[in-house]
Coordinates of C-alpha atoms in Angstrom, one line a residue:
Chain A
X1006 CA 13.7 41.9 16.2
X1007 CA 12.7 39.2 13.8
X1008 CA 10.7 37.3 16.4
X1009 CA 9.4 38.7 19.6
X1010 CA 7.5 36.9 22.4
X1011 CA 5.6 39.1 24.9
X1012 CA 4.4 37.5 28.1
X1013 CA 3.6 34.2 26.4
X1014 CA 1.9 31.5 28.5
X1015 CA 1.3 28.0 27.0
X1016 CA -1.0 25.6 28.8
X1017 CA -1.5 21.9 28.3
X1018 CA -4.1 21.0 25.6
X1019 CA -6.8 20.5 28.3
X1020 CA -5.7 23.9 29.8
X1021 CA -5.4 22.3 33.3
X1022 CA -1.6 22.9 33.6
X1023 CA 0.8 25.6 32.6
X1024 CA 3.8 24.4 30.5
X1025 CA 5.6 27.8 30.1
X1026 CA 4.6 31.0 31.8
X1027 CA 5.0 34.6 31.0
X1028 CA 7.9 34.2 28.5
X1029 CA 9.3 37.3 26.9
X1030 CA 12.3 37.5 24.6
X1031 CA 13.3 38.5 21.1
X1032 CA 15.3 36.9 18.4
X1033 CA 17.5 39.1 16.3
X1034 CA 17.5 38.7 12.5
X1035 CA 20.5 36.7 11.2
X1036 CA 21.4 35.4 14.6
X1037 CA 21.5 31.9 16.2
X1038 CA 19.5 32.1 19.3
X1039 CA 19.5 29.0 21.6
X1040 CA 16.8 28.1 24.1
X1041 CA 18.4 26.0 26.7
X1042 CA 17.1 24.3 29.8
X1043 CA 16.8 20.9 31.4
X1044 CA 14.4 18.2 30.3
X1045 CA 10.8 19.2 31.0
X1046 CA 11.5 22.9 31.2
X1047 CA 9.1 23.5 28.2
X1048 CA 11.6 24.2 25.4
X1049 CA 9.9 22.0 22.7
X1050 CA 6.4 23.2 23.8
X1051 CA 7.5 26.8 23.3
X1052 CA 8.9 25.9 19.9
X1053 CA 5.5 24.3 18.9
X1054 CA 3.7 27.4 20.2
X1055 CA 5.9 29.7 18.1
X1056 CA 5.1 27.4 15.1
X1057 CA 1.4 27.7 15.9
X1058 CA 0.5 24.1 16.5
X1059 CA -3.1 23.6 17.3
X1060 CA -2.4 21.7 20.5
X1061 CA 0.0 24.5 21.8
X1062 CA -2.2 27.5 21.8
X1063 CA -1.3 30.5 24.0
X1064 CA -3.6 31.2 27.0
X1065 CA -2.0 34.7 27.2
X1066 CA 0.6 36.8 25.5
X1067 CA 1.5 37.7 22.0
X1068 CA 3.9 36.6 19.3
X1069 CA 5.3 39.1 16.8
X1070 CA 7.1 38.2 13.6
X1071 CA 8.7 41.0 11.6
X1072 CA 6.6 43.3 13.8
X1073 CA 3.3 41.6 12.8
X1074 CA 1.2 40.0 15.4
X1075 CA 0.9 36.4 14.4
X1076 CA -0.7 35.1 17.6
X1077 CA -3.9 34.1 16.0
X1078 CA -2.4 32.6 12.8
X1079 CA -2.2 28.9 12.2
X1080 CA 0.7 26.7 11.2
X1081 CA 0.3 27.2 7.5
X1082 CA 0.0 30.9 7.6
X1083 CA 3.1 31.2 9.8
X1084 CA 5.0 28.9 7.5
X1085 CA 4.0 31.1 4.6
X1086 CA 5.3 34.1 6.4
X1087 CA 8.7 32.5 6.6
X1088 CA 8.7 30.5 9.9
X1089 CA 9.4 26.7 9.9
X1090 CA 10.4 24.0 12.3
X1091 CA 12.7 21.0 11.9
X1092 CA 11.2 18.4 14.1
X1093 CA 13.0 16.5 16.8
X1094 CA 11.6 13.2 15.6
X1095 CA 10.3 13.7 12.1
X1096 CA 7.7 11.2 10.8
X1097 CA 8.5 8.5 8.4
X1098 CA 5.9 8.3 5.6
X1099 CA 5.8 5.4 3.2
X1100 CA 5.5 6.4 -0.4
X1101 CA 6.7 10.0 0.0
X1102 CA 10.0 10.5 -1.9
X1103 CA 12.8 12.7 -0.6
X1104 CA 12.6 14.8 -3.7
X1105 CA 8.8 15.3 -3.3
X1106 CA 9.3 16.1 0.4
X1107 CA 12.0 18.6 -0.2
X1108 CA 9.9 20.3 -2.9
X1109 CA 6.9 20.8 -0.7
X1110 CA 7.9 24.1 0.8
X1111 CA 9.9 25.5 -2.2
X1112 CA 8.7 28.9 -3.2
X1113 CA 10.3 28.6 -6.7
X1114 CA 8.7 25.6 -8.3
X1115 CA 11.1 25.8 -11.3
X1116 CA 14.3 23.8 -11.0
X1117 CA 13.0 21.7 -8.1
X1118 CA 15.6 19.0 -8.5
X1119 CA 18.5 21.4 -8.5
X1120 CA 17.2 23.1 -5.4
X1121 CA 16.7 19.7 -3.7
X1122 CA 20.3 18.7 -4.6
X1123 CA 21.6 22.0 -3.1
X1124 CA 19.6 21.4 0.1
X1125 CA 20.9 17.8 0.4
X1126 CA 24.5 19.0 -0.1
X1127 CA 24.0 21.7 2.6
X1128 CA 23.2 18.9 5.1
X1129 CA 26.1 16.8 3.9
X1130 CA 24.0 14.1 2.2
X1131 CA 25.0 12.7 -1.2
X1132 CA 22.1 13.8 -3.5
X1133 CA 22.6 10.8 -5.8
X1134 CA 22.1 8.4 -2.9
X1135 CA 19.1 10.0 -1.4
X1136 CA 17.0 12.0 -3.8
X1137 CA 15.0 9.1 -5.1
X1138 CA 14.6 7.3 -1.7
X1139 CA 11.5 7.4 0.4
X1140 CA 11.3 9.0 3.8
X1141 CA 10.3 5.7 5.3
X1142 CA 11.7 3.3 7.8
X1143 CA 14.7 2.5 5.6
X1144 CA 16.3 5.8 6.8
X1145 CA 18.2 5.9 10.0
X1146 CA 17.2 8.5 12.7
X1147 CA 20.2 10.7 11.7
X1148 CA 19.5 10.5 8.0
X1149 CA 15.8 11.4 8.6
X1150 CA 16.9 14.4 10.7
X1151 CA 19.2 15.7 8.0
X1152 CA 16.5 15.3 5.4
X1153 CA 14.1 17.3 7.6
X1154 CA 16.7 20.0 7.9
X1155 CA 17.2 19.9 4.1
X1156 CA 13.5 20.3 3.6
X1157 CA 13.4 23.4 5.9
X1158 CA 16.5 24.9 4.1
X1159 CA 14.8 24.3 0.7
X1160 CA 12.0 26.5 1.9
X1161 CA 14.4 29.4 2.2
X1162 CA 12.5 30.5 5.4
X1163 CA 13.4 33.6 7.4
X1164 CA 13.4 31.7 10.7
X1165 CA 14.2 28.0 11.3
X1166 CA 13.3 26.5 14.6
X1167 CA 15.5 23.5 15.2
X1168 CA 14.0 21.3 17.9
X1169 CA 16.8 19.3 19.6
X1170 CA 18.7 18.6 16.4
X1171 CA 21.3 16.8 18.5
X1172 CA 19.0 14.3 20.1
X1173 CA 19.9 10.7 19.5
X1174 CA 23.1 11.6 17.5
X1175 CA 26.6 10.5 18.3
X1176 CA 29.5 12.9 18.7
X1177 CA 30.9 12.6 15.2
X1178 CA 27.5 13.5 13.8
X1179 CA 27.1 16.4 16.2
X1180 CA 30.4 17.9 14.9
X1181 CA 28.9 17.7 11.4
X1182 CA 25.7 19.4 12.6
X1183 CA 27.7 22.3 13.9
X1184 CA 29.2 22.7 10.5
X1185 CA 25.7 22.6 8.9
X1186 CA 24.5 25.4 11.3
X1187 CA 27.3 27.6 10.0
X1188 CA 26.2 26.9 6.4
X1189 CA 22.6 27.8 7.3
X1190 CA 23.9 31.0 8.8
X1191 CA 25.6 31.9 5.6
X1192 CA 22.3 31.5 3.8
X1193 CA 21.1 34.4 5.9
X1194 CA 18.5 32.4 7.8
X1195 CA 17.9 33.0 11.5
X1196 CA 18.0 30.0 13.7
X1197 CA 16.1 29.4 16.9
X1198 CA 17.9 26.4 18.4
X1199 CA 16.3 24.3 21.0
X1200 CA 18.9 22.2 22.9
X1201 CA 20.0 21.1 26.3
X1202 CA 23.6 20.5 25.2
X1203 CA 26.2 23.2 25.8
X1204 CA 28.4 22.0 22.9
X1205 CA 25.6 22.5 20.4
X1206 CA 24.5 25.7 22.1
X1207 CA 28.0 27.2 21.7
X1208 CA 27.3 28.0 18.1
X1209 CA 24.6 30.4 19.3
X1210 CA 25.1 34.1 19.5
X1211 CA 22.3 34.6 22.1
X1212 CA 20.3 32.4 24.4
X1213 CA 17.4 32.2 26.7
X1214 CA 17.4 30.0 29.8
X1215 CA 14.2 28.1 30.5
X1216 CA 13.8 26.8 34.0
X1217 CA 10.6 25.1 35.2
X1218 CA 8.6 26.8 32.6
X1219 CA 10.0 30.3 33.1
X1220 CA 12.5 32.3 31.1
X1221 CA 15.2 33.3 33.6
X1222 CA 17.5 35.2 31.4
X1223 CA 18.0 36.2 27.8
X1224 CA 21.5 37.4 27.0
X1225 CA 24.7 36.5 25.0
X1226 CA 24.8 32.7 25.0
X1227 CA 27.9 32.3 27.2
X1228 CA 26.3 34.3 29.9
X1229 CA 23.1 32.3 29.6
X1230 CA 25.1 29.1 29.8
X1231 CA 26.9 30.3 32.9
X1232 CA 23.6 31.0 34.6
X1233 CA 22.3 27.5 33.5
X1234 CA 25.4 25.9 35.1
X1235 CA 25.0 28.0 38.2
X1236 CA 21.3 27.0 38.5
X1237 CA 22.2 23.3 38.0
X1238 CA 25.2 23.5 40.4
X1239 CA 27.6 22.4 37.7
X1240 CA 30.6 24.5 38.7
X1241 CA 33.4 22.2 37.6
X1242 CA 31.6 21.4 34.3
X1243 CA 31.1 25.2 33.8
X1244 CA 34.7 26.0 34.3
X1245 CA 35.8 23.2 32.1
X1246 CA 33.5 24.1 29.2
X1247 CA 33.3 27.8 29.4
X1248 CA 37.0 28.3 30.0
X1249 CA 38.0 26.1 27.1
X1250 CA 35.7 27.9 24.7
X1251 CA 37.2 30.7 22.7
X1252 CA 33.9 32.6 22.6
X1253 CA 33.9 33.1 26.4
X1254 CA 36.3 35.0 28.5
X1255 CA 34.9 34.6 32.0
X1256 CA 37.4 34.9 34.8
X1257 CA 37.3 32.4 37.6
X1258 CA 36.2 35.2 40.0
X1259 CA 33.3 36.1 37.8
X1260 CA 32.1 32.4 37.7
X1261 CA 32.4 32.1 41.5
X1262 CA 30.4 35.4 41.9
X1263 CA 27.6 34.1 39.7
X1264 CA 27.5 30.8 41.5
X1265 CA 27.4 32.6 44.8
X1266 CA 24.6 34.8 43.6
X1267 CA 22.6 31.8 42.6
X1268 CA 23.2 30.1 45.9
X1269 CA 21.9 33.2 47.8
X1270 CA 18.9 33.5 45.5
Chain B
X133 CA 1.5 -12.9 -31.4
X134 CA 1.7 -9.3 -32.4
X135 CA 0.6 -6.1 -30.9
X136 CA -2.2 -5.8 -33.4
X137 CA -3.8 -8.9 -31.9
X138 CA -4.3 -7.2 -28.5
X139 CA -6.9 -4.5 -28.2
X140 CA -5.4 -1.0 -28.3
X141 CA -8.0 0.2 -25.9
X142 CA -6.8 -2.0 -23.1
X143 CA -3.1 -1.1 -23.8
X144 CA -4.1 2.5 -23.9
X145 CA -5.9 2.3 -20.6
X146 CA -2.7 1.0 -19.0
X147 CA -0.7 3.8 -20.4
X148 CA -3.4 6.3 -19.2
X149 CA -2.6 5.1 -15.7
X150 CA 1.1 5.8 -16.2
X151 CA 2.0 2.2 -16.4
X152 CA 5.1 1.6 -18.5
X153 CA 3.7 -1.1 -20.8
X154 CA 6.4 -1.4 -23.3
X155 CA 7.8 -4.7 -21.9
X156 CA 4.3 -6.1 -21.5
X157 CA 3.3 -5.6 -25.1
X158 CA 2.9 -8.7 -27.2
X159 CA 6.2 -9.4 -28.9
X160 CA 8.1 -7.0 -26.7
X161 CA 10.2 -7.5 -23.6
X162 CA 11.7 -10.7 -22.5
X163 CA 9.1 -11.7 -19.9
X164 CA 6.5 -14.4 -20.3
X165 CA 2.9 -13.3 -20.8
X166 CA -0.6 -14.4 -20.8
X167 CA -3.0 -11.9 -22.3
X168 CA -6.7 -12.0 -22.2
X169 CA -9.2 -10.1 -24.2
X170 CA -12.4 -10.5 -22.2
X171 CA -12.9 -14.3 -22.3
X172 CA -10.6 -15.0 -25.2
X173 CA -7.0 -15.9 -24.8
X174 CA -5.4 -13.5 -27.2
X175 CA -1.8 -14.2 -26.6
X176 CA 0.6 -16.5 -24.7
X177 CA 4.4 -16.1 -24.6
X178 CA 6.3 -18.7 -22.6
X179 CA 10.0 -18.7 -21.8
X180 CA 12.5 -21.1 -20.3
X181 CA 11.4 -22.0 -16.8
X182 CA 7.9 -20.6 -17.2
X183 CA 4.9 -22.7 -18.4
X184 CA 1.8 -20.8 -19.3
X185 CA -1.3 -22.7 -20.4
X186 CA -4.8 -21.4 -20.8
X187 CA -8.1 -22.9 -21.9
X188 CA -11.3 -20.9 -22.7
X189 CA -14.5 -21.9 -20.9
X190 CA -17.9 -20.4 -20.9
X191 CA -17.6 -16.9 -19.4
X192 CA -14.0 -17.2 -18.7
X193 CA -10.7 -19.1 -18.7
X194 CA -8.8 -21.7 -16.8
X195 CA -5.1 -21.0 -16.7
X196 CA -1.9 -22.6 -15.3
X197 CA 1.2 -20.6 -14.5
X198 CA 4.1 -22.8 -13.5
X199 CA 7.5 -21.7 -12.5
X200 CA 9.8 -24.7 -12.9
X201 CA 12.0 -26.0 -10.1
X202 CA 15.1 -23.9 -9.5
X203 CA 14.2 -21.4 -12.2
X204 CA 15.2 -17.8 -11.4
X205 CA 13.1 -15.6 -13.6
X206 CA 14.5 -12.1 -13.8
X207 CA 11.8 -10.5 -16.0
X208 CA 8.3 -10.3 -14.5
X209 CA 5.7 -12.7 -15.8
X210 CA 2.8 -10.6 -17.0
X211 CA -0.8 -11.5 -16.8
X212 CA -3.2 -9.1 -18.4
X213 CA -6.9 -9.6 -17.8
X214 CA -8.3 -6.9 -20.0
X215 CA -11.9 -6.2 -20.9
X216 CA -12.9 -3.4 -23.3
X217 CA -16.6 -4.1 -23.1
X218 CA -18.8 -2.2 -20.7
X219 CA -20.5 -5.2 -19.2
X220 CA -20.5 -9.0 -19.2
X221 CA -19.0 -11.7 -17.0
X222 CA -15.3 -12.6 -16.9
X223 CA -14.3 -15.5 -14.7
X224 CA -10.7 -16.5 -14.2
X225 CA -9.6 -19.8 -12.6
X226 CA -5.8 -19.6 -12.3
X227 CA -3.5 -22.1 -10.8
X228 CA -0.2 -20.5 -10.0
X229 CA 2.6 -22.9 -9.0
X230 CA 6.2 -22.1 -8.1
X231 CA 8.2 -25.2 -7.8
X232 CA 10.9 -25.5 -5.1
X233 CA 13.9 -23.1 -5.2
X234 CA 12.3 -20.8 -7.8
X235 CA 12.2 -17.0 -7.9
X236 CA 9.8 -14.9 -9.8
X237 CA 7.7 -11.8 -9.9
X238 CA 4.2 -12.1 -11.4
X239 CA 2.4 -8.9 -12.3
X240 CA -1.3 -9.0 -13.1
X241 CA -3.1 -6.1 -14.6
X242 CA -6.9 -6.2 -14.6
X243 CA -7.8 -3.4 -16.9
X244 CA -11.5 -2.6 -17.5
X245 CA -11.4 0.9 -19.0
X246 CA -15.1 1.0 -20.0
X247 CA -16.5 -0.9 -17.1
X248 CA -20.1 -0.1 -16.4
X249 CA -21.7 -3.1 -14.8
X250 CA -18.9 -5.6 -15.7
X251 CA -18.5 -8.6 -13.5
X252 CA -15.0 -10.0 -12.9
X253 CA -14.5 -13.0 -10.7
X254 CA -11.4 -15.0 -9.9
X255 CA -11.0 -18.2 -8.0
X256 CA -7.2 -18.7 -7.7
X257 CA -5.0 -21.3 -6.2
X258 CA -1.4 -20.5 -5.5
X259 CA 1.1 -23.2 -4.5
X260 CA 4.5 -21.8 -3.6
X261 CA 7.1 -24.5 -2.9
X262 CA 10.0 -24.6 -0.5
X263 CA 12.8 -22.1 -0.6
X264 CA 11.1 -19.8 -3.1
X265 CA 11.0 -16.0 -3.6
X266 CA 7.6 -15.2 -5.1
X267 CA 6.1 -11.7 -5.6
X268 CA 2.6 -11.4 -6.9
X269 CA 1.4 -7.9 -7.7
X270 CA -2.1 -7.3 -8.9
X271 CA -3.2 -3.8 -10.1
X272 CA -6.8 -3.0 -11.1
X273 CA -8.1 -0.2 -13.3
X274 CA -11.9 0.0 -13.5
X275 CA -12.3 3.0 -15.7
X276 CA -14.1 6.2 -14.8
X277 CA -17.7 5.2 -15.2
X278 CA -19.4 3.1 -12.5
X279 CA -16.6 0.6 -12.1
X280 CA -17.0 -3.1 -11.9
X281 CA -18.2 -5.8 -9.6
X282 CA -15.0 -7.6 -8.8
X283 CA -14.9 -10.6 -6.5
X284 CA -11.6 -12.5 -6.5
X285 CA -11.0 -15.3 -4.0
X286 CA -7.5 -16.8 -3.7
X287 CA -6.0 -19.5 -1.6
X288 CA -2.2 -19.4 -1.2
X289 CA 0.0 -22.1 0.2
X290 CA 3.5 -20.9 1.0
X291 CA 6.1 -23.6 1.5
X292 CA 9.0 -23.8 4.0
X293 CA 11.7 -21.1 3.9
X294 CA 9.9 -19.2 1.2
X295 CA 9.3 -15.5 1.0
X296 CA 6.0 -14.5 -0.5
X297 CA 5.0 -10.9 -1.2
X298 CA 1.5 -10.0 -2.2
X299 CA 0.6 -6.5 -3.5
X300 CA -2.9 -5.5 -4.4
X301 CA -3.6 -2.0 -5.8
X302 CA -6.9 -0.5 -6.6
X303 CA -6.2 3.2 -6.3
X304 CA -7.0 4.8 -9.6
X305 CA -10.3 5.3 -11.5
X306 CA -13.7 4.3 -10.2
X307 CA -13.5 0.9 -8.3
X308 CA -17.2 0.1 -8.2
X309 CA -18.1 -2.9 -5.9
X310 CA -15.1 -4.9 -4.9
X311 CA -15.1 -8.0 -2.6
X312 CA -11.7 -9.6 -2.2
X313 CA -10.8 -12.6 -0.1
X314 CA -7.2 -13.9 0.3
X315 CA -6.3 -16.8 2.5
X316 CA -2.5 -17.3 2.9
X317 CA -1.2 -20.4 4.7
X318 CA 2.4 -19.9 5.8
X319 CA 4.6 -23.0 6.5
X320 CA 7.8 -23.3 8.6
X321 CA 10.3 -20.4 8.4
X322 CA 8.3 -18.7 5.6
X323 CA 7.9 -14.9 5.4
X324 CA 4.7 -13.2 4.2
X325 CA 4.3 -9.6 3.3
X326 CA 0.9 -8.5 2.1
X327 CA 0.2 -5.0 1.0
X328 CA -3.3 -3.9 0.1
X329 CA -4.1 -0.4 -1.2
X330 CA -7.5 0.8 -2.2
X331 CA -9.3 4.1 -2.8
X332 CA -13.1 4.4 -2.9
X333 CA -14.0 7.7 -4.5
X334 CA -17.7 8.0 -4.6
X335 CA -21.1 6.8 -3.5
X336 CA -21.1 3.8 -5.8
X337 CA -17.7 2.6 -4.5
X338 CA -17.8 -0.2 -2.0
X339 CA -14.5 -2.0 -1.2
X340 CA -14.4 -5.0 1.1
X341 CA -11.1 -6.8 1.5
X342 CA -10.4 -9.8 3.7
X343 CA -6.7 -10.6 3.9
X344 CA -5.9 -13.6 6.1
X345 CA -2.6 -15.1 7.0
X346 CA -2.5 -18.4 8.9
X347 CA 1.0 -19.0 10.3
X348 CA 0.9 -22.8 10.3
X349 CA 4.6 -23.5 10.5
X350 CA 7.1 -22.9 13.2
X351 CA 8.9 -19.6 13.0
X352 CA 6.6 -18.4 10.2
X353 CA 6.4 -14.6 10.0
X354 CA 4.0 -12.1 8.4
X355 CA 3.1 -8.5 8.0
X356 CA -0.2 -7.4 6.5
X357 CA -0.4 -3.7 5.7
X358 CA -3.8 -2.5 4.6
X359 CA -4.1 1.1 3.5
X360 CA -7.2 2.7 2.1
X361 CA -9.0 6.0 1.6
X362 CA -12.8 6.6 1.2
X363 CA -13.9 9.9 -0.4
X364 CA -17.2 11.6 -1.1
X365 CA -19.4 8.7 0.0
X366 CA -17.1 5.8 -0.8
X367 CA -17.0 2.9 1.6
X368 CA -14.1 0.7 2.6
X369 CA -14.0 -2.3 5.0
X370 CA -10.8 -4.1 5.7
X371 CA -10.5 -7.3 7.6
X372 CA -6.9 -8.1 8.5
X373 CA -6.7 -11.5 10.0
X374 CA -3.6 -13.3 11.3
X375 CA -3.5 -16.5 13.3
X376 CA -0.4 -17.8 14.9
X377 CA -1.0 -21.5 15.0
X378 CA 2.6 -22.7 15.5
X379 CA 5.5 -22.2 17.8
X380 CA 7.7 -19.0 17.5
X381 CA 5.6 -17.5 14.8
X382 CA 5.3 -13.7 14.6
X383 CA 2.5 -11.8 12.8
X384 CA 1.4 -8.2 12.6
X385 CA -1.6 -6.5 11.0
X386 CA -1.5 -2.8 10.3
X387 CA -4.5 -0.9 8.9
X388 CA -4.7 2.7 8.1
X389 CA -7.8 4.2 6.5
X390 CA -8.5 7.8 5.8
X391 CA -11.9 9.4 5.5
X392 CA -12.2 12.2 3.0
X393 CA -15.3 14.3 2.2
X394 CA -18.9 13.8 3.4
X395 CA -20.7 10.5 3.7
X396 CA -17.6 8.3 3.4
X397 CA -17.1 5.3 5.7
X398 CA -14.0 3.4 6.7
X399 CA -14.1 0.4 8.8
X400 CA -11.4 -2.0 10.0
X401 CA -11.9 -5.4 11.7
X402 CA -8.6 -6.9 12.7
X403 CA -8.8 -10.4 14.0
X404 CA -5.7 -11.9 15.5
X405 CA -5.2 -15.2 17.3
X406 CA -2.3 -17.0 19.0
X407 CA -2.4 -20.5 20.4
X408 CA 1.2 -20.9 21.6
X409 CA 3.0 -19.0 24.3
X410 CA 6.1 -18.6 22.1
X411 CA 4.3 -16.8 19.3
X412 CA 3.4 -13.1 18.9
X413 CA 0.6 -11.6 16.9
X414 CA -0.2 -7.9 17.0
X415 CA -2.3 -5.4 15.2
X416 CA -2.7 -1.6 15.0
X417 CA -5.4 0.3 13.2
X418 CA -6.1 4.0 12.7
X419 CA -9.1 5.4 10.9
X420 CA -10.3 8.8 10.1
X421 CA -7.6 11.4 9.5
X422 CA -3.8 11.2 9.3
X423 CA -1.9 11.7 12.5
X424 CA -1.9 15.3 13.5
X425 CA 1.9 15.3 13.7
X426 CA 2.2 14.3 10.0
X427 CA -0.2 17.1 9.1
X428 CA 1.7 19.6 11.3
X429 CA 5.0 18.6 9.7
X430 CA 3.7 19.3 6.2
X431 CA 1.8 22.4 7.2
X432 CA 5.0 23.8 8.6
X433 CA 6.3 23.6 5.1
X434 CA 3.5 26.0 4.1
X435 CA 0.9 23.6 2.9
X436 CA -2.8 23.9 3.8
X437 CA -4.4 21.0 5.7
X438 CA -6.1 19.9 2.5
X439 CA -2.9 20.0 0.4
X440 CA -1.1 18.1 3.2
X441 CA -3.8 15.5 3.2
X442 CA -3.7 15.1 -0.6
X443 CA 0.1 14.6 -0.5
X444 CA -0.3 12.0 2.3
X445 CA -3.1 10.1 0.5
X446 CA -1.0 10.0 -2.7
X447 CA 2.0 8.7 -0.7
X448 CA -0.1 6.2 1.2
X449 CA -1.6 4.7 -1.9
X450 CA 1.5 4.7 -4.1
X451 CA 1.8 1.4 -5.7
X452 CA 4.4 -1.0 -4.3

């Protein structure tokens, strides 16, 4: 496993409440692993805890990266080991150019411009149009998200955590993002994808379902999605989406069985 | 006027601060210029639509910069107030007038590369007519010694339907003691953007800036952005003032100050006022360190907190 969480509990900053509790799962190297769950289930908090943000410290459990215990490491150290995070709503910073921003995490400081151009192309942005702009309010939400993604790709990390890359984007853009994920996969980077959308999640190989702060299942993504639908009582939606998807081959009987199990539980 | 007539030391100091001066050199570039060597007018280059007149007085000069009615000046007008001496008093009394329907950018460079006890004072009057687009950018360089005592005061009248942008930069070298007061009076439908950036780097640096916008005309709008950093004992105090004194006016004051190192102090005193139920005036201020989220975002790229802070300071204080 590239990343492994063992019995991870993340409390609120004041430690009065638990956000996610006793989470254990692993992320295989080279895979796309989605964490799905409804709003408020703790997906983003878990992502921040994996990244090591100061305000999301574990109250119990351990996190391993390439077999090394990184639980006590800060954000910088984790990033230097090869973990990074593309933020759901990345900040806009006056005076910081796209080129400079993309260069921040580059390991190879030679040919910075060429690397930045490559990263912009990977996220389907025209380098000529963007490289000298600033990451300020002149960028739309979608443009800023792509530049964030480009900055993480330019780092050549081993693991990219994508926190709700689909939020606030329209359908046409989402189609484009799915295409970008496949490009990242070809660069041999592992993706931990935080999402609550099944169409985005369908690019994933594996998944973990978070429900009210607990990890209910970790399995192949379609199986996880089926459990999600059963938990949420979305049978028609489930049949529509999972039947239509070529990655899944659930029979109607199997879907009925899972929903029945969920009802009984 | 030739290049030789202007002190190399001052030109060099601009180059040292990565300012592309080739168009500002005497005899170069198309733009109009007024160049000062301490209290001596060492060069004036006018152009069609731009009148530049200066007169030397004791310890300074009186100058008129007039942009003629309807003139659209593409090349920036350059004002260079250079002093190569360490000390002395330089007083500037400029009147800057943009007649109706004119457009221009005026760039002033106050370069004091050897300043060590130098006093620079300015008492300026700006009159911007109706339907104008006027940008005034003033950049200061006070050398690397003890800096200068700099005390400019400016009153600015911005006419109806005009757009006025004010940029003040004091981010490189050692500032010294700086006290700046700007009063901007905005008439009907005018738009004001004022950007102030300053960096106090040591114990001897004290920067106090009062930037005031009075929205006097209906539908006048303004944004004041004040950004500063104080390092290793430096002190910065920013007063951002906006008064909405007319109907449907809209003003905002934004102040961000970063404290770096020990003994540094940043203070902000926004003052806002509205006297009409149709107007909106707002302010936001943050002092101390950068938002944690910004630091997290950069640290997630592998930077240490110190490196991330340096990058953010550099970006924040980048000249407009």
